[in-house]
Every structure is written in structure tokens, then in C-alpha cells.
Coordinates of C-alpha atoms in Angstrom, one line a residue:
X1 CA 1.6 93.2 0.6
X2 CA -0.1 93.7 3.9
X3 CA -1.8 96.9 2.8
X4 CA -2.9 95.1 -0.4
X5 CA -4.4 92.2 1.6
X6 CA -6.3 94.6 4.0
X7 CA -7.6 96.7 1.2
X8 CA -8.9 93.8 -0.8
X9 CA -10.4 92.1 2.3
X10 CA -12.2 95.3 3.0
X11 CA -13.6 95.4 -0.6
X12 CA -14.9 91.9 0.0
X13 CA -16.4 92.8 3.3
X14 CA -18.2 95.7 1.5
X15 CA -19.5 93.3 -1.0
X16 CA -20.7 91.0 1.8
X17 CA -22.5 94.0 3.3
X18 CA -24.3 94.7 0.0
X19 CA -25.2 91.0 -0.3
X20 CA -26.4 90.9 3.3
X21 CA -28.8 93.8 2.8
X22 CA -30.0 92.0 -0.4
X23 CA -31.6 89.3 1.7
X24 CA -34.3 91.9 2.6
X25 CA -34.8 92.8 -1.1
X26 CA -34.9 89.2 -2.1
X27 CA -37.5 88.5 0.6
X28 CA -39.7 91.3 -0.8
X29 CA -39.2 90.3 -4.4
X30 CA -40.0 86.6 -3.8
X31 CA -43.5 87.7 -2.9
X32 CA -44.1 88.9 -6.5
X33 CA -42.1 86.7 -8.9
X34 CA -40.6 83.3 -9.1
X35 CA -36.9 82.5 -8.4
X36 CA -35.8 82.2 -12.0
X37 CA -37.7 85.3 -13.0
X38 CA -36.1 87.3 -10.2
X39 CA -32.6 86.0 -11.1
X40 CA -33.1 86.8 -14.8
X41 CA -34.3 90.3 -14.2
X42 CA -31.6 91.2 -11.7
X43 CA -28.9 89.7 -14.0
X44 CA -30.0 91.5 -17.1
X45 CA -30.1 94.7 -15.1
X46 CA -26.6 94.0 -13.9
X47 CA -25.4 93.5 -17.5
X48 CA -26.9 96.9 -18.5
X49 CA -25.2 98.6 -15.6
X50 CA -21.8 96.9 -16.2
X51 CA -22.0 97.6 -20.0
X52 CA -22.6 101.3 -19.3
X53 CA -19.7 101.3 -16.8
X54 CA -17.4 99.7 -19.4
X55 CA -18.3 102.4 -22.0
X56 CA -17.8 105.2 -19.5
X57 CA -14.4 103.9 -18.6
X58 CA -13.3 103.6 -22.2
X59 CA -14.4 107.1 -23.0
X60 CA -12.6 108.5 -20.0
X61 CA -9.5 106.5 -21.1
X62 CA -9.6 108.0 -24.6
X63 CA -10.3 111.5 -23.3
X64 CA -7.3 111.4 -21.0
X65 CA -5.3 109.3 -23.4
X66 CA -4.6 106.7 -20.7
X67 CA -2.4 104.0 -22.2
X68 CA -1.4 101.2 -19.9
X69 CA 1.8 99.3 -20.4
X70 CA 1.6 96.3 -22.6
X71 CA 2.1 94.0 -19.6
X72 CA -0.8 95.6 -17.8
X73 CA -3.3 95.2 -20.5
X74 CA -6.0 92.7 -19.4
X75 CA -6.7 89.7 -21.6
X76 CA -10.2 90.0 -23.0
X77 CA -10.3 86.4 -24.1
X78 CA -9.6 85.3 -20.5
X79 CA -12.3 87.7 -19.3
X80 CA -14.7 86.0 -21.7
X81 CA -13.8 82.4 -20.8
X82 CA -13.6 83.2 -17.1
X83 CA -16.9 85.0 -17.1
X84 CA -18.6 82.2 -18.8
X85 CA -17.2 79.6 -16.4
X86 CA -17.9 81.8 -13.3
X87 CA -21.4 82.5 -14.7
X88 CA -22.3 78.8 -15.2
X89 CA -21.3 77.9 -11.6
X90 CA -22.9 81.1 -10.1
X91 CA -26.2 80.3 -11.9
X92 CA -26.1 76.6 -10.8
X93 CA -25.3 77.6 -7.2
X94 CA -28.1 80.1 -7.1
X95 CA -30.6 77.7 -8.7
X96 CA -29.7 74.9 -6.3
X97 CA -30.0 77.2 -3.3
X98 CA -33.3 78.7 -4.5
X99 CA -34.8 75.2 -5.1
X100 CA -33.9 74.2 -1.5
X101 CA -34.7 77.2 0.5
X102 CA -38.4 76.5 0.5
X103 CA -38.0 73.1 1.9
X104 CA -35.7 73.9 4.9
X105 CA -35.5 76.6 7.6
X106 CA -33.8 79.9 6.7
X107 CA -31.3 79.2 9.5
X108 CA -30.2 75.9 8.1
X109 CA -30.1 77.3 4.5
X110 CA -27.8 80.1 5.6
X111 CA -25.5 77.7 7.5
X112 CA -25.2 75.0 4.9
X113 CA -24.7 77.4 2.0
X114 CA -22.0 79.3 3.8
X115 CA -20.0 76.1 4.3
X116 CA -18.0 77.1 1.2
X117 CA -15.7 78.7 3.8
X118 CA -14.5 75.1 4.6
X119 CA -14.7 73.8 1.0
X120 CA -12.5 76.5 -0.5
X121 CA -9.5 75.7 1.8
X122 CA -10.0 72.0 1.4
X123 CA -9.7 72.5 -2.4
X124 CA -6.3 74.1 -1.7
X125 CA -4.9 70.6 -1.0
X126 CA -5.5 69.8 -4.6
X127 CA -4.4 73.1 -6.1
X128 CA -1.2 73.6 -4.1
X129 CA -2.6 76.5 -2.1
X130 CA -2.7 75.0 1.4
X131 CA -3.6 77.3 4.3
X132 CA -1.5 77.3 7.4
X133 CA -2.7 76.3 10.9
X134 CA -3.5 80.0 11.8
X135 CA -5.8 80.3 8.8
X136 CA -7.5 77.0 9.8
X137 CA -8.0 78.4 13.3
X138 CA -9.7 81.4 11.8
X139 CA -11.9 79.1 9.7
X140 CA -12.9 77.1 12.8
X141 CA -13.8 80.3 14.7
X142 CA -15.8 81.5 11.7
X143 CA -17.7 78.2 11.4
X144 CA -18.4 78.3 15.2
X145 CA -19.7 81.9 14.8
X146 CA -21.8 80.9 11.8
X147 CA -23.4 78.1 13.7
X148 CA -24.2 80.3 16.7
X149 CA -25.7 82.9 14.3
X150 CA -27.8 80.5 12.1
X151 CA -28.3 77.3 13.9
X152 CA -27.9 77.3 17.7
X153 CA -31.1 76.2 19.4
X154 CA -33.1 76.4 16.2
X155 CA -32.6 73.3 14.2
X156 CA -30.7 70.0 13.8
X157 CA -28.1 68.9 11.2
X158 CA -29.9 65.8 10.0
X159 CA -29.7 66.0 6.2
X160 CA -32.7 65.5 3.9
X161 CA -33.0 66.2 0.1
X162 CA -33.1 70.0 0.6
X163 CA -30.1 70.0 2.8
X164 CA -28.1 68.0 0.2
X165 CA -29.1 70.5 -2.4
X166 CA -27.7 73.3 -0.2
X167 CA -24.5 71.4 0.3
X168 CA -24.3 71.2 -3.5
X169 CA -24.9 74.9 -3.7
X170 CA -22.0 75.5 -1.2
X171 CA -19.7 73.3 -3.4
X172 CA -20.7 75.3 -6.5
X173 CA -20.2 78.6 -4.8
X174 CA -16.7 77.4 -3.7
X175 CA -15.9 76.5 -7.3
X176 CA -17.0 80.0 -8.4
X177 CA -14.8 81.6 -5.8
X178 CA -11.8 79.5 -7.0
X179 CA -12.5 80.4 -10.6
X180 CA -12.7 84.1 -9.8
X181 CA -9.4 83.8 -7.9
X182 CA -7.9 82.2 -11.0
X183 CA -9.1 84.6 -13.7
X184 CA -9.3 87.9 -11.9
X185 CA -5.5 88.6 -12.0
X186 CA -5.5 88.3 -15.8
X187 CA -8.7 90.1 -16.8
X188 CA -10.4 93.4 -16.3
X189 CA -12.7 93.1 -13.3
X190 CA -15.7 94.9 -14.7
X191 CA -15.5 93.0 -18.0
X192 CA -15.2 89.6 -16.2
X193 CA -18.2 90.5 -14.1
X194 CA -20.1 91.5 -17.2
X195 CA -19.5 88.2 -19.0
X196 CA -20.4 86.4 -15.8
X197 CA -23.8 88.0 -15.5
X198 CA -24.4 87.8 -19.3
X199 CA -24.1 84.0 -18.8
X200 CA -26.3 84.0 -15.8
X201 CA -28.9 86.1 -17.6
X202 CA -29.1 83.8 -20.6
X203 CA -29.4 80.6 -18.4
X204 CA -31.9 82.1 -16.0
X205 CA -34.1 83.4 -18.8
X206 CA -34.2 80.0 -20.5
X207 CA -35.2 78.4 -17.2
X208 CA -37.8 81.2 -16.6
X209 CA -39.6 80.4 -19.9
X210 CA -39.5 76.6 -19.1
X211 CA -40.6 76.7 -15.5
X212 CA -42.4 80.0 -14.8
X213 CA -44.9 82.3 -16.4
X214 CA -44.3 85.8 -15.1
X215 CA -46.4 88.8 -15.9
X216 CA -45.3 92.5 -16.3
X217 CA -47.5 93.4 -13.3
X218 CA -45.6 90.9 -11.1
X219 CA -42.2 92.2 -12.3
X220 CA -43.4 95.8 -11.7
X221 CA -44.3 94.9 -8.1
X222 CA -40.8 93.6 -7.5
X223 CA -39.2 96.5 -9.3
X224 CA -37.6 98.0 -6.2
X225 CA -36.1 94.7 -5.1
X226 CA -34.9 94.0 -8.6
X227 CA -33.2 97.4 -8.8
X228 CA -31.3 96.9 -5.6
X229 CA -30.2 93.3 -6.4
X230 CA -29.5 94.1 -10.0
X231 CA -27.4 97.2 -9.6
X232 CA -26.0 97.0 -6.1
X233 CA -25.9 93.3 -5.2
X234 CA -25.1 91.9 -8.7
X235 CA -23.5 94.8 -10.6
X236 CA -21.4 96.2 -7.8
X237 CA -21.2 93.4 -5.2
X238 CA -19.9 90.7 -7.5
X239 CA -17.5 93.2 -9.2
X240 CA -16.1 94.0 -5.8
X241 CA -15.6 90.3 -5.4
X242 CA -13.6 90.0 -8.6
X243 CA -11.5 93.0 -7.8
X244 CA -11.1 92.1 -4.1
X245 CA -10.0 88.5 -4.9
X246 CA -7.2 89.7 -7.2
X247 CA -4.0 88.5 -5.5
X248 CA -5.8 87.4 -2.4
X249 CA -5.8 83.9 -1.0
X250 CA -9.2 82.4 -1.9
X251 CA -9.5 81.0 1.7
X252 CA -9.3 84.6 3.1
X253 CA -11.7 85.8 0.4
X254 CA -14.3 83.1 1.4
X255 CA -14.0 84.1 5.1
X256 CA -14.7 87.7 4.2
X257 CA -17.6 87.0 1.9
X258 CA -19.3 84.7 4.5
X259 CA -19.9 87.8 6.5
X260 CA -22.9 88.1 4.2
X261 CA -24.8 86.0 6.8
X262 CA -23.9 88.5 9.5
X263 CA -25.0 91.5 7.5
X264 CA -28.1 89.7 6.5
X265 CA -29.0 89.1 10.1
X266 CA -28.2 92.7 11.1
X267 CA -30.2 94.1 8.2
X268 CA -33.2 91.9 9.1
X269 CA -32.9 93.2 12.6
X270 CA -32.7 96.9 11.5
X271 CA -35.1 96.9 8.6
X272 CA -37.6 94.1 9.3
X273 CA -37.6 94.1 13.1
X274 CA -36.3 90.6 13.4
X275 CA -34.7 90.0 16.8
X276 CA -31.2 88.9 17.5
X277 CA -30.4 86.9 20.6
X278 CA -27.2 87.2 22.7
X279 CA -26.1 83.9 21.1
X280 CA -26.6 85.2 17.6
X281 CA -24.8 88.4 18.4
X282 CA -21.9 86.3 19.8
X283 CA -21.8 84.5 16.5
X284 CA -21.5 87.8 14.7
X285 CA -18.6 88.9 16.9
X286 CA -16.8 85.6 16.4
X287 CA -17.1 85.9 12.6
X288 CA -15.8 89.4 12.6
X289 CA -12.9 88.3 14.8
X290 CA -12.0 85.5 12.3
X291 CA -11.7 88.1 9.5
X292 CA -9.5 90.3 11.7
X293 CA -7.5 87.2 12.6
X294 CA -6.7 86.4 8.9
X295 CA -4.8 89.7 8.6
X296 CA -2.8 88.9 11.7
X297 CA -2.1 85.4 10.6
X298 CA -0.3 86.6 7.5
X299 CA 1.7 89.5 9.0
X300 CA 5.3 89.8 7.9
X301 CA 8.0 88.8 10.3
X302 CA 9.6 91.8 12.1
X303 CA 13.1 90.4 11.8
X304 CA 13.1 89.1 8.2
X305 CA 10.3 91.0 6.6
X306 CA 9.0 87.6 5.3
X307 CA 5.6 86.1 5.9
X308 CA 5.0 83.7 8.7
X309 CA 5.8 80.2 7.5
X310 CA 2.4 78.9 8.7
X311 CA 0.5 80.9 6.2
X312 CA -0.8 79.7 2.8
X313 CA 1.5 80.1 -0.2
X314 CA 0.4 82.6 -2.7

């Protein structure tokens, strides 16, 4: 169980790394096309990539005559239902975030959106998955690090309309994380990811036609950013989320995924020449320490081989 938790946490950290670098691509793409257009293009590209991956896997399975046991066969109906539900909340969260980012500072937007790391464990009180005190300690350390990275000395926490939209986005992202945690154990990860982005694609395309008028020249200008965000950030990153969350406590998953803010800051430093202060670097260290702490918080007892009683129930 410990190896399973570490492996899946590392998958989510890899996904967070991909999403963090995507901040650079999104910054470039936003200079060419609107938010809904960019979301629609990257989501359709993710669908094409995932559909190709599904076909390749099926052909390889037929070629090598791989037949899983009946109990191991994923439920395609649950993949469809879960994908639609996850897609609706992912689209709503992304739209709420995008509508607000132009009205507040980037620092405040990053901080408020990533507050799903608190909302996910709070939801555990209603779903019967209550984190222990050690996990709450890791959450506190992570929030402190997030504040130092995004907010310290830069802004205040007085809430206006845009800030409330970002809190709504954090809530919607938290629901999406919980839905992935619910459906990923019962569905094929790639298929669930495909149905999720098919839903996002349809919704974002409808909103594009209603609110934006993109041209092919604009889309061509953002082609590089769309390719990265479509294939890597959406196609691979969110599939890693679905696979990584399988059997993993949603609270630990949210802590791992909030490292997106860290990798976003580091990628901006390396690729865009944006400077990081000692305070911001301290925030990065604290957030990484919180992730390492979650693996220690759920270590098995040496005497009994059982988990520590302070941890969350699985």
C-alpha cells in the first residue's frame, strides 16, 4: 500500500509539473485567441490524442490476446457517466477561473484557485473520508507555502467580484477531484479522460460561438501553445490525474496537484525570466515538504503493520 501511494503521488506530481509549464503556454496563447477558443481547441486536440491512444491499446490487446479477468474489466458506462460529470465541473471551473483572472492579480488568482486543497478535505466530513491530524498539518504547511509563493508582500485578501469567482472555481475544481476519486477505480483511466474532454470540448465550443469570433489566423498563431496544452497538459496531464487518484486519498491527491503553482512559478523563472524571491522559494520548499509529509503521515506501524490511526480512512 505504501508503494502504491508513493507511485500514484508521483504520477500526480508529474501531472502538476506538466500543468505548471502550461502556464507559460497559456500566457502565449492568450495573446492570440480568447479563453473559450483556447479551451475548445486544446480540448478537441486532447480528444483526438486520447481516441488514438485508446485505439492503439485495443489493437495491442488483440494482437497479444490480452484478456483481463472479468472482475478487472472496467465499466464503460461508469467511464461515460463519470467523464460527463467530471467534464461539466472541469469546464465550469476553467470558465470561472478564466473570467476572473483578468480582474485580479495573477498572485491572488493562483492562491485562491489552489484553495481546493482545503475544500477537498473539508468535503471529507460529509463523505466519511476524514483526514487525520497529521494530514491536516500537511495541509496547513502547504497553504502557508502557497501563501508565501503567491501572496506574501504582493496583495491583500479583501474579496471583490473576481475573487468570489475564483473561490467558486476552487470549489468546482474540488468537486472534479472528488468525482475523479469516485469513478477512477471503476473505469479505464484513458476512456474516462476521453469522455471528460469530449464534454469540455462540446461546452467550450458552444460558448466560443456565443461569446467569441476567432479566426484561423489567430488559431494558427496560438498553434504551439494549443499543441502543448492539448496533448501534454490535457491529454496526458489529466489522464495522469485519473490514474494517480485511483485508490489514493483525495486530500493527498489535491496536495500533490497544487504543486502546479510551484512548477508554474519555476517555469516562469526558467523560461520567461521572471524572478523568484527568497520568500517565494521558501514557499516552494514548504509545499514540497507537505507532499513528502503525506507519505510519512500514512506509514504503516512497525509493530502491527497497520496504518497510523490518525490517518484518513480509505
